[in-house]
Amino acid sequence: MDKLPPALERKLIRLGTRLIDQKRGRRLIEPTKDRAGFWFGGGNSVRDPSDGSLYLIGRYRDAGDSRTGLTAGPRGRALAIFRSTDNGRSFAEVRTWDKSDLYCGSAVLSIEGSALRINKRRVQVLVSTEKVRLYPRAVATFQKPGTGVWSIDTFFATSIDQLDPQESIAPLLTSDDPAYLHLKDPNLSARMGRQPLLLYCSHPYTWSASTSGRAALAADSCASHSHDFFPRGPTWDVAALRITCRLPVPKVGALACLPSLSLYFYDGAESMHPLKAHEKGVTRPRGYSCEELGGLAYGFDRQFPRLHRLSHLQPLFVSPEGTGCSRYVSVLTEADGGLFATWQRSTPTRSQPLFGHRLTPRRVESLLS
């Protein structure tokens, strides 16, 4: 089978939209301030196999502008881990690191997407930061004052309490290619082959677009297979595309007997800057840098990286408030088959808190029946 029939594609859309439920989602973590430019999110949630605690990681972002450097505000200022002992109803902050704590070869200007990985032997953090670093000579004149280059680092320990980036932080993924110079927003998913799959975002030196990359993650290193494996779309996601989560589809309901397949949640944008709509045009969220909208794709695991769009002409995930921004989806598959999703979205004040929503195993099966 190369592609699902339309009836089964609609079931995947139903699962995705019921999971990222903009009306039923709860505010989990608030940003520093409740106003435009302040966010929390860009991470994932995991279970601790030792005691069942639910952890989530993300970054606090305060007002600023990544295109102009630090002169407009502090931007990504801290990386934080939260713990829940009541199955996600409440979270307490247990670890926090600022920019100086994440020094890795050069000073950190901003913190962006991150990922947390826990097994019985160790805890690993992946984090993307913008560091003081010069552009390659061929494009050096394009670098603006106060800006650097984004890359992905990692650090680890035997437990959450023992995590200390200055003891083990090391580069994980960097680029010198001007077409894919900035690498950021790592996210991990189940193994496809022998190693866990690492997905990430890349930007060119011009900051005119974004793409999705893929790599195989070894213990403390990874090798990229492509900085751009899922092409940007023709309409609402023509300027930016960033996959933030791969979700293996549960083998229940109408999909129980099909080959293994996965859903891919991604952020898209029509432009990298706000666009003013025509006064007689249809009013709609357009999506732009830092205010992306959400899309969905799927693919058979044995055919990866071939993917099929489910949000071809319009986004599927749009906040009913603020700019419409809805992004950085991450989904945890629980041991019982339930799903716990988190995402970052716009509010009436245009801040972006972290929202969450859970589907029970019975509800998942019902949606796919």
Short mmCIF file of C-alpha atoms in Angstrom, two decimals:
data_model
loop_
_atom_site.label_atom_id
_atom_site.label_comp_id
_atom_site.label_asym_id
_atom_site.label_seq_id
_atom_site.Cartn_x
_atom_site.Cartn_y
_atom_site.Cartn_z
CA MET A 1 0.00 0.00 0.00
CA ASP A 2 1.42 3.36 -1.07
CA LYS A 3 -1.19 5.71 0.40
CA LEU A 4 -4.25 5.40 2.59
CA PRO A 5 -7.72 5.72 1.07
CA PRO A 6 -9.52 9.01 1.89
CA ALA A 7 -11.74 7.40 4.54
CA LEU A 8 -8.72 6.30 6.57
CA GLU A 9 -6.98 9.64 6.09
CA ARG A 10 -10.04 11.28 7.62
CA LYS A 11 -9.69 9.04 10.66
CA LEU A 12 -6.10 10.25 11.13
CA ILE A 13 -7.27 13.85 10.85
CA ARG A 14 -9.96 13.13 13.43
CA LEU A 15 -7.39 11.66 15.81
CA GLY A 16 -5.05 14.63 15.38
CA THR A 17 -7.70 17.31 15.84
CA ARG A 18 -9.27 15.60 18.87
CA LEU A 19 -5.84 15.30 20.44
CA ILE A 20 -4.75 18.90 19.78
CA ASP A 21 -8.10 20.18 21.03
CA GLN A 22 -7.94 23.97 21.21
CA LYS A 23 -11.10 24.20 23.33
CA ARG A 24 -10.44 21.37 25.79
CA GLY A 25 -6.70 21.85 26.16
CA ARG A 26 -5.57 23.13 29.58
CA ARG A 27 -2.92 25.74 30.31
CA LEU A 28 -0.07 23.82 31.92
CA ILE A 29 2.89 26.23 32.14
CA GLU A 30 2.68 30.01 31.97
CA PRO A 31 5.35 32.24 30.39
CA THR A 32 7.16 34.88 32.43
CA LYS A 33 4.59 37.54 31.50
CA ASP A 34 1.12 37.40 29.97
CA ARG A 35 1.79 39.51 26.90
CA ALA A 36 3.10 39.33 23.34
CA GLY A 37 6.60 37.95 22.93
CA PHE A 38 6.51 35.79 26.07
CA TRP A 39 6.27 32.00 25.65
CA PHE A 40 6.88 28.68 27.30
CA GLY A 41 7.21 25.45 25.33
CA GLY A 42 9.29 23.95 22.56
CA GLY A 43 9.96 20.68 24.39
CA ASN A 44 8.41 17.30 25.18
CA SER A 45 7.10 15.14 28.02
CA VAL A 46 8.37 11.74 29.21
CA ARG A 47 7.68 9.20 31.93
CA ASP A 48 10.32 8.29 34.49
CA PRO A 49 10.48 4.47 34.35
CA SER A 50 11.62 4.29 37.96
CA ASP A 51 8.62 5.93 39.67
CA GLY A 52 6.15 6.84 36.93
CA SER A 53 6.55 10.60 37.37
CA LEU A 54 5.70 12.75 34.36
CA TYR A 55 8.42 15.20 33.33
CA LEU A 56 8.34 17.92 30.70
CA ILE A 57 11.03 20.20 29.37
CA GLY A 58 10.78 23.58 27.63
CA ARG A 59 12.26 27.01 27.39
CA TYR A 60 11.14 30.36 28.75
CA ARG A 61 11.24 32.91 25.98
CA ASP A 62 10.92 36.60 26.83
CA ALA A 63 10.34 39.42 24.35
CA GLY A 64 12.87 39.98 21.61
CA ASP A 65 13.57 39.46 17.92
CA SER A 66 15.86 36.71 16.66
CA ARG A 67 16.50 38.62 13.43
CA THR A 68 18.03 41.65 15.14
CA GLY A 69 19.94 40.15 18.06
CA LEU A 70 19.72 40.90 21.75
CA THR A 71 19.06 44.62 21.40
CA ALA A 72 15.30 43.98 21.18
CA GLY A 73 15.03 41.82 24.32
CA PRO A 74 16.44 38.78 26.15
CA ARG A 75 14.60 36.20 23.96
CA GLY A 76 15.17 32.55 24.96
CA ARG A 77 16.44 33.09 28.48
CA ALA A 78 16.12 29.76 30.35
CA LEU A 79 15.69 26.01 29.94
CA ALA A 80 13.46 24.33 32.54
CA ILE A 81 12.28 20.86 33.57
CA PHE A 82 8.96 20.33 35.37
CA ARG A 83 7.68 17.26 37.26
CA SER A 84 4.14 16.04 37.83
CA THR A 85 3.16 13.40 40.37
CA ASP A 86 -0.59 13.64 39.67
CA ASN A 87 -0.57 12.49 36.04
CA GLY A 88 -0.21 15.93 34.50
CA ARG A 89 -2.85 17.84 36.43
CA SER A 90 -0.15 20.06 37.97
CA PHE A 91 3.58 20.59 37.44
CA ALA A 92 6.39 21.84 39.67
CA GLU A 93 9.60 23.31 38.30
CA VAL A 94 12.52 21.14 39.42
CA ARG A 95 15.51 22.26 37.31
CA THR A 96 16.35 25.52 35.52
CA TRP A 97 19.40 26.65 33.54
CA ASP A 98 20.08 30.08 32.12
CA LYS A 99 22.19 30.99 29.09
CA SER A 100 25.48 30.99 30.96
CA ASP A 101 24.83 27.46 32.24
CA LEU A 102 24.56 26.18 28.65
CA TYR A 103 27.91 27.52 27.49
CA CYS A 104 29.41 25.10 24.96
CA GLY A 105 32.46 26.51 23.22
CA SER A 106 31.06 30.03 23.00
CA ALA A 107 28.57 32.29 24.78
CA VAL A 108 24.84 31.57 24.35
CA LEU A 109 22.64 34.36 22.98
CA SER A 110 19.30 32.53 23.09
CA ILE A 111 17.73 29.15 23.93
CA GLU A 112 15.12 27.47 21.74
CA GLY A 113 13.68 23.97 21.31
CA SER A 114 14.76 21.07 23.50
CA ALA A 115 14.12 17.38 24.13
CA LEU A 116 14.27 15.17 27.22
CA ARG A 117 15.05 11.44 27.14
CA ILE A 118 14.89 9.13 30.16
CA ASN A 119 15.67 5.43 30.47
CA LYS A 120 16.73 3.21 33.37
CA ARG A 121 20.40 4.07 32.93
CA ARG A 122 20.48 7.81 32.35
CA VAL A 123 18.76 11.08 31.55
CA GLN A 124 19.70 12.99 28.41
CA VAL A 125 18.86 16.57 27.39
CA LEU A 126 19.09 17.92 23.86
CA VAL A 127 18.93 21.69 23.52
CA SER A 128 19.30 24.18 20.68
CA THR A 129 21.04 27.47 21.36
CA GLU A 130 22.20 30.46 19.38
CA LYS A 131 25.87 31.00 20.11
CA VAL A 132 28.37 33.73 19.39
CA ARG A 133 29.79 32.47 16.11
CA LEU A 134 30.67 34.10 12.78
CA TYR A 135 28.90 33.24 9.55
CA PRO A 136 30.96 31.41 6.90
CA ARG A 137 33.18 33.78 4.95
CA ALA A 138 31.12 33.55 1.75
CA VAL A 139 28.06 35.04 3.52
CA ALA A 140 29.74 36.94 6.35
CA THR A 141 28.34 40.32 5.28
CA PHE A 142 24.78 39.05 5.88
CA GLN A 143 25.29 38.55 9.62
CA LYS A 144 23.57 41.23 11.69
CA PRO A 145 25.16 42.69 14.84
CA GLY A 146 24.28 40.82 18.02
CA THR A 147 23.33 37.58 16.24
CA GLY A 148 25.07 34.21 16.09
CA VAL A 149 24.52 30.70 14.71
CA TRP A 150 22.15 28.04 16.04
CA SER A 151 23.27 24.49 16.81
CA ILE A 152 22.18 21.55 18.96
CA ASP A 153 24.05 20.33 22.06
CA THR A 154 23.48 17.50 24.53
CA PHE A 155 24.25 16.72 28.17
CA PHE A 156 23.35 13.83 30.45
CA ALA A 157 23.49 12.31 33.94
CA THR A 158 22.18 9.31 35.84
CA SER A 159 19.13 11.23 37.13
CA ILE A 160 17.28 14.54 36.80
CA ASP A 161 18.83 15.76 40.06
CA GLN A 162 22.35 15.04 38.82
CA LEU A 163 22.03 16.95 35.53
CA ASP A 164 24.79 19.55 35.22
CA PRO A 165 25.41 20.85 31.70
CA GLN A 166 28.86 22.16 32.53
CA GLU A 167 30.02 18.67 33.43
CA SER A 168 28.96 16.94 30.23
CA ILE A 169 27.59 19.37 27.61
CA ALA A 170 28.93 18.71 24.12
CA PRO A 171 28.04 19.63 20.52
CA LEU A 172 25.62 17.22 18.86
CA LEU A 173 24.68 18.75 15.51
CA THR A 174 26.16 21.79 13.75
CA SER A 175 26.38 23.08 10.18
CA ASP A 176 28.70 25.24 8.08
CA ASP A 177 26.47 25.06 4.98
CA PRO A 178 25.00 28.55 4.38
CA ALA A 179 21.85 26.98 2.90
CA TYR A 180 21.23 25.11 6.18
CA LEU A 181 23.32 27.12 8.60
CA HIS A 182 21.08 27.23 11.67
CA LEU A 183 20.05 23.89 13.25
CA LYS A 184 17.55 23.90 16.12
CA ASP A 185 14.40 22.46 17.74
CA PRO A 186 15.37 18.79 18.24
CA ASN A 187 12.71 16.17 18.89
CA LEU A 188 13.06 12.43 19.43
CA SER A 189 10.80 9.54 18.60
CA ALA A 190 10.75 5.75 18.65
CA ARG A 191 13.38 3.81 16.79
CA MET A 192 13.12 3.48 13.03
CA GLY A 193 15.81 0.95 12.37
CA ARG A 194 18.62 0.52 14.86
CA GLN A 195 18.71 4.02 16.36
CA PRO A 196 16.22 6.59 17.69
CA LEU A 197 15.05 9.10 15.09
CA LEU A 198 16.10 12.72 15.68
CA LEU A 199 14.10 15.37 13.83
CA TYR A 200 15.06 19.03 13.83
CA CYS A 201 14.61 22.36 12.05
CA SER A 202 17.07 24.26 9.88
CA HIS A 203 17.23 27.81 8.52
CA PRO A 204 19.43 29.35 5.82
CA TYR A 205 21.77 32.23 6.56
CA THR A 206 19.12 34.62 5.20
CA TRP A 207 16.40 33.50 7.65
CA SER A 208 13.99 33.43 4.68
CA ALA A 209 12.61 29.93 5.28
CA SER A 210 12.76 26.85 7.51
CA THR A 211 13.03 23.15 6.70
CA SER A 212 12.92 19.81 8.53
CA GLY A 213 15.97 17.61 8.93
CA ARG A 214 16.46 14.04 10.12
CA ALA A 215 19.30 12.19 11.81
CA ALA A 216 20.00 8.92 13.58
CA LEU A 217 20.91 9.43 17.23
CA ALA A 218 23.64 7.32 18.81
CA ALA A 219 24.54 7.53 22.50
CA ASP A 220 26.23 10.93 22.39
CA SER A 221 26.46 11.73 18.70
CA CYS A 222 24.35 11.80 15.57
CA ALA A 223 24.77 12.01 11.84
CA SER A 224 22.31 13.96 9.69
CA HIS A 225 20.81 12.20 6.70
CA SER A 226 19.17 15.34 5.32
CA HIS A 227 18.57 18.93 6.41
CA ASP A 228 15.47 19.10 4.18
CA PHE A 229 13.55 15.84 3.70
CA PHE A 230 9.90 17.03 3.73
CA PRO A 231 9.31 19.83 1.17
CA ARG A 232 7.46 22.97 2.16
CA GLY A 233 3.86 23.13 0.99
CA PRO A 234 2.17 25.11 -1.78
CA THR A 235 -0.05 27.43 0.27
CA TRP A 236 -0.19 28.14 4.01
CA ASP A 237 3.18 26.42 4.70
CA VAL A 238 5.07 27.69 1.69
CA ALA A 239 7.68 29.62 3.72
CA ALA A 240 8.32 27.47 6.77
CA LEU A 241 8.00 23.84 7.75
CA ARG A 242 9.23 22.32 11.01
CA ILE A 243 8.28 18.81 12.11
CA THR A 244 8.02 18.78 15.90
CA CYS A 245 6.69 15.29 16.62
CA ARG A 246 6.43 11.82 15.12
CA LEU A 247 3.61 9.75 16.64
CA PRO A 248 3.45 6.02 15.81
CA VAL A 249 -0.25 5.44 15.11
CA PRO A 250 -1.81 2.92 17.53
CA LYS A 251 -2.77 -0.34 15.86
CA VAL A 252 -6.43 -0.24 16.84
CA GLY A 253 -9.74 0.18 15.09
CA ALA A 254 -9.70 0.46 11.31
CA LEU A 255 -5.89 0.66 11.28
CA ALA A 256 -5.24 -2.47 13.34
CA CYS A 257 -4.23 -4.68 10.40
CA LEU A 258 -2.33 -2.11 8.35
CA PRO A 259 1.46 -1.85 8.14
CA SER A 260 3.02 0.41 10.79
CA LEU A 261 2.52 4.10 10.07
CA SER A 262 3.14 7.37 11.88
CA LEU A 263 1.62 10.82 12.17
CA TYR A 264 3.90 13.85 11.85
CA PHE A 265 2.86 17.11 13.50
CA TYR A 266 4.52 20.13 11.94
CA ASP A 267 4.58 23.93 12.14
CA GLY A 268 4.13 25.97 8.99
CA ALA A 269 3.99 29.59 7.92
CA GLU A 270 3.03 31.53 4.84
CA SER A 271 5.82 34.05 5.36
CA MET A 272 8.64 34.92 7.72
CA HIS A 273 7.14 38.35 8.49
CA PRO A 274 3.56 39.53 9.15
CA LEU A 275 1.59 40.13 5.94
CA LYS A 276 -1.16 42.72 5.77
CA ALA A 277 -4.33 41.26 4.31
CA HIS A 278 -6.34 43.04 1.59
CA GLU A 279 -9.30 44.91 3.06
CA LYS A 280 -11.70 42.80 0.96
CA GLY A 281 -9.80 39.55 1.39
CA VAL A 282 -10.77 36.66 3.65
CA THR A 283 -9.58 37.32 7.20
CA ARG A 284 -7.49 34.38 8.42
CA PRO A 285 -4.38 33.61 10.45
CA ARG A 286 -1.54 33.61 7.95
CA GLY A 287 1.30 32.25 10.03
CA TYR A 288 4.74 33.83 10.16
CA SER A 289 7.99 33.40 12.04
CA CYS A 290 7.32 32.89 15.77
CA GLU A 291 3.58 32.70 15.09
CA GLU A 292 3.38 29.49 13.06
CA LEU A 293 0.26 27.39 12.52
CA GLY A 294 -0.04 23.61 12.79
CA GLY A 295 -0.23 20.90 10.14
CA LEU A 296 -0.33 17.12 9.93
CA ALA A 297 1.18 14.47 7.67
CA TYR A 298 1.53 10.69 7.76
CA GLY A 299 3.73 8.02 6.31
CA PHE A 300 4.26 4.27 6.37
CA ASP A 301 7.31 3.54 8.50
CA ARG A 302 8.83 1.20 5.92
CA GLN A 303 8.64 4.02 3.34
CA PHE A 304 10.18 6.71 5.54
CA PRO A 305 11.06 9.48 4.73
CA ARG A 306 8.20 9.56 2.23
CA LEU A 307 5.29 11.47 3.82
CA HIS A 308 1.79 12.49 2.73
CA ARG A 309 0.16 15.78 3.71
CA LEU A 310 -3.19 15.82 5.49
CA SER A 311 -3.26 19.64 5.66
CA HIS A 312 -2.66 20.49 2.02
CA LEU A 313 -4.52 23.78 1.53
CA GLN A 314 -5.10 24.96 5.10
CA PRO A 315 -3.64 24.32 8.55
CA LEU A 316 -5.39 21.89 10.90
CA PHE A 317 -4.30 23.44 14.20
CA VAL A 318 -5.08 27.13 14.77
CA SER A 319 -5.59 28.87 18.09
CA PRO A 320 -9.02 30.52 18.35
CA GLU A 321 -7.30 33.46 20.08
CA GLY A 322 -4.56 35.97 19.45
CA THR A 323 -2.62 35.49 16.23
CA GLY A 324 -3.90 31.95 15.70
CA CYS A 325 -0.45 30.57 16.45
CA SER A 326 -0.43 26.89 17.44
CA ARG A 327 2.92 25.09 17.33
CA TYR A 328 5.55 22.82 18.92
CA VAL A 329 3.22 19.83 19.30
CA SER A 330 4.69 16.90 21.24
CA VAL A 331 2.81 13.68 22.00
CA LEU A 332 3.66 11.05 24.62
CA THR A 333 2.31 7.55 24.07
CA GLU A 334 1.49 6.08 27.47
CA ALA A 335 2.02 2.45 28.44
CA ASP A 336 -1.74 1.82 28.42
CA GLY A 337 -2.15 3.22 24.90
CA GLY A 338 -3.40 6.66 25.95
CA LEU A 339 -1.95 9.83 24.44
CA PHE A 340 -0.79 12.99 26.22
CA ALA A 341 -0.16 16.02 23.99
CA THR A 342 1.42 19.38 24.72
CA TRP A 343 1.66 22.41 22.47
CA GLN A 344 2.33 26.14 22.59
CA ARG A 345 -0.38 28.49 21.40
CA SER A 346 -1.48 32.11 21.23
CA THR A 347 -3.89 33.67 23.74
CA PRO A 348 -5.92 36.92 23.70
CA THR A 349 -2.86 38.79 25.03
CA ARG A 350 -0.69 37.09 22.34
CA SER A 351 1.42 35.36 24.95
CA GLN A 352 2.07 31.66 24.28
CA PRO A 353 1.64 29.34 27.30
CA LEU A 354 2.06 25.58 27.12
CA PHE A 355 -1.25 23.74 26.71
CA GLY A 356 -1.97 20.06 27.25
CA HIS A 357 -4.67 17.50 26.49
CA ARG A 358 -5.06 13.77 27.06
CA LEU A 359 -6.93 11.03 25.20
CA THR A 360 -7.74 7.76 26.97
CA PRO A 361 -6.99 4.44 25.23
CA ARG A 362 -10.73 3.91 24.78
CA ARG A 363 -11.11 7.32 23.13
CA VAL A 364 -8.18 6.66 20.78
CA GLU A 365 -9.71 3.37 19.68
CA SER A 366 -13.09 5.04 19.20
CA LEU A 367 -11.59 7.75 16.99
CA LEU A 368 -9.87 5.17 14.79
CA SER A 369 -12.80 2.73 14.68
#
